[in-house]
PDB file of C-alpha atoms in Angstrom:
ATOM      1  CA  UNK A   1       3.303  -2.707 109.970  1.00 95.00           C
ATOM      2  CA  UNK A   2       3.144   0.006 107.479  1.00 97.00           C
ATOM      3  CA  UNK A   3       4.594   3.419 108.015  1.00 96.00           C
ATOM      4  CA  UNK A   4       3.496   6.592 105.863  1.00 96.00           C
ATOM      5  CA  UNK A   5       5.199  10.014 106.042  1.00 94.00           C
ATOM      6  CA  UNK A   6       3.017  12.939 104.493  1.00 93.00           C
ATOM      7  CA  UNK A   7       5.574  15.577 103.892  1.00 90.00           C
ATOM      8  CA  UNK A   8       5.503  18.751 102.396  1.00 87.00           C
ATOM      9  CA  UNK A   9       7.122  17.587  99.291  1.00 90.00           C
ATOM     10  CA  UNK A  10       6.350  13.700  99.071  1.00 93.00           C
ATOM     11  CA  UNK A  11       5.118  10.683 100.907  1.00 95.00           C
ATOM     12  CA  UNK A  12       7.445   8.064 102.241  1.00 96.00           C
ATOM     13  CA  UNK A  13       6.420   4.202 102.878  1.00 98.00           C
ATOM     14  CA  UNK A  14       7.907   1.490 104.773  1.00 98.00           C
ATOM     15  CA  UNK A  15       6.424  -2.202 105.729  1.00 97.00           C
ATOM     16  CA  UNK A  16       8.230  -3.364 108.584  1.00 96.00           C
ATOM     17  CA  UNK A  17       8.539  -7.381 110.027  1.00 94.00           C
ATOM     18  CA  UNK A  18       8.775  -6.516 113.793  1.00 90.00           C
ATOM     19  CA  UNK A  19      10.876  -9.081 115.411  1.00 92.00           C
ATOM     20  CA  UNK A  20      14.789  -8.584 117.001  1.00 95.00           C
ATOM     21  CA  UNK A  21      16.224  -7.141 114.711  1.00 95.00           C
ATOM     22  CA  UNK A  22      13.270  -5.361 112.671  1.00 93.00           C
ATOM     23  CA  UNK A  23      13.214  -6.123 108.984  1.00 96.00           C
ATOM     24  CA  UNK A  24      12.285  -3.415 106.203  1.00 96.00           C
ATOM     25  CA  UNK A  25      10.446  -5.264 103.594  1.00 97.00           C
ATOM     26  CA  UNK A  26       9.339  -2.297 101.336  1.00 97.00           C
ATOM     27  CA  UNK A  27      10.177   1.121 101.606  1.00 98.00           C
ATOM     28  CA  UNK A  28       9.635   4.045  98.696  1.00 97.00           C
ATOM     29  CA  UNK A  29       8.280   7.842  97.837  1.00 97.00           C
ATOM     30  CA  UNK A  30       6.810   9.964  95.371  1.00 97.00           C
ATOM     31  CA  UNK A  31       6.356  13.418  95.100  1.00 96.00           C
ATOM     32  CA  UNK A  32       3.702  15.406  95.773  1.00 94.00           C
ATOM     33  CA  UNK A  33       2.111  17.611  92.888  1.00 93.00           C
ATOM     34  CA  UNK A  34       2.433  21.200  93.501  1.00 93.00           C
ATOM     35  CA  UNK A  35      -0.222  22.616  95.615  1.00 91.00           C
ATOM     36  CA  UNK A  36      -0.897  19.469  97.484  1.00 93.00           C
ATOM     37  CA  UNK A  37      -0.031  20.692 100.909  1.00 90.00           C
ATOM     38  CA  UNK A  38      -0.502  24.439 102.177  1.00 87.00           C
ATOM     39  CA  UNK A  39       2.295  24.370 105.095  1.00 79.00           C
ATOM     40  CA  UNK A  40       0.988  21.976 107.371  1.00 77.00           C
ATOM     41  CA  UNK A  41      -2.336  21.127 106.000  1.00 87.00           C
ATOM     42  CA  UNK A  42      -3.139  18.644 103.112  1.00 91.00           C
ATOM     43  CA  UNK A  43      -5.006  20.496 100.662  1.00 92.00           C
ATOM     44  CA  UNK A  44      -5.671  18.219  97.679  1.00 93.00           C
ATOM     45  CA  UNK A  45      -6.814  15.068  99.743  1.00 94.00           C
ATOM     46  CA  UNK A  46      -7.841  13.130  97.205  1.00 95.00           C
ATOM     47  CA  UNK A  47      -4.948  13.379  95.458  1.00 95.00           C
ATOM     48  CA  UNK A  48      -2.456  12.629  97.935  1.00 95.00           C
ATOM     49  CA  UNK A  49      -5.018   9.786  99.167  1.00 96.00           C
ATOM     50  CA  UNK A  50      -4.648   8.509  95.334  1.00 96.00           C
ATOM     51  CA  UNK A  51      -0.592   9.134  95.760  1.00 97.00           C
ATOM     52  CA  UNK A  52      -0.897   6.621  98.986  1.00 96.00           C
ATOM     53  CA  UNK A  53      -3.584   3.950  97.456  1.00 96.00           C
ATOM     54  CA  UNK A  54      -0.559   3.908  94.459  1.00 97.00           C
ATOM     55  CA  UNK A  55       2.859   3.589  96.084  1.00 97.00           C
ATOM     56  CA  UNK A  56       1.073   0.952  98.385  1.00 97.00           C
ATOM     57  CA  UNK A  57       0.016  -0.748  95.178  1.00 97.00           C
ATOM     58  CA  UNK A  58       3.410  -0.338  93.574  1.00 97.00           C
ATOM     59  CA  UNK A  59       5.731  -1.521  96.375  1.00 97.00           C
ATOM     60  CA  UNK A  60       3.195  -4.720  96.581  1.00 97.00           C
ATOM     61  CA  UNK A  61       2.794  -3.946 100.158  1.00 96.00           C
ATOM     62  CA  UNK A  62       0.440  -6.363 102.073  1.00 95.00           C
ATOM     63  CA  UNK A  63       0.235  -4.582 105.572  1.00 94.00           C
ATOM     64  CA  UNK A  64      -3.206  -3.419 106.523  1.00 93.00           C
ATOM     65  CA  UNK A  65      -2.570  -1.493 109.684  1.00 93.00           C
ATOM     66  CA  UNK A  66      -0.669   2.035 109.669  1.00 94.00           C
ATOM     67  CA  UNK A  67       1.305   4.723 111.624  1.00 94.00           C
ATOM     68  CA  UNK A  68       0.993   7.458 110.244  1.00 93.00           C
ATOM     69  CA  UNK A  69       3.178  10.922 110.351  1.00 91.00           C
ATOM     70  CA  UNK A  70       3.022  14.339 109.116  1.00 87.00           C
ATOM     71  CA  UNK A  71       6.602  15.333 108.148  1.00 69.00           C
ATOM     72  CA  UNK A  72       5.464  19.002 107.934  1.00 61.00           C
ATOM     73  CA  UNK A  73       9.137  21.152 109.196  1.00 56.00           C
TER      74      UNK A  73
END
């Protein structure tokens, strides 16, 4: 399972192996550009879809369902 964190400032991934315990088999971030999130609202979509589409690219990730979260404080 794949988790993905929008926050204000970046977006977090993690693949998870459920099982007892869990196992993390990826997990990274990048920062968002400025202006890509106006408080709780993603502004620049396609760039923060682009910011997703390359971390999960980058960490070699191989889940293909999500939870997602919006980290917004």
């Amino acid at each position: 399972v794949l988790g993905i964190e929008i926050g204000t400032r970046d977006v977090r991934m993690v693949e998870i192996r459920s099982g007892n315990p869990p196992q993390i088999l990826k997990i990274g971030s990048v920062p968002l550009p400025p202006g890509a999130m106006d408080n709780e609202r993603v502004v620049q979509v396609d760039a923060v879809a682009d910011i997703i589409r390359g971390l999960y690219s980058k960490l070699g990730c191989q889940s293909r369902s999500a939870v997602v979260g919006m980290g917004i404080q």
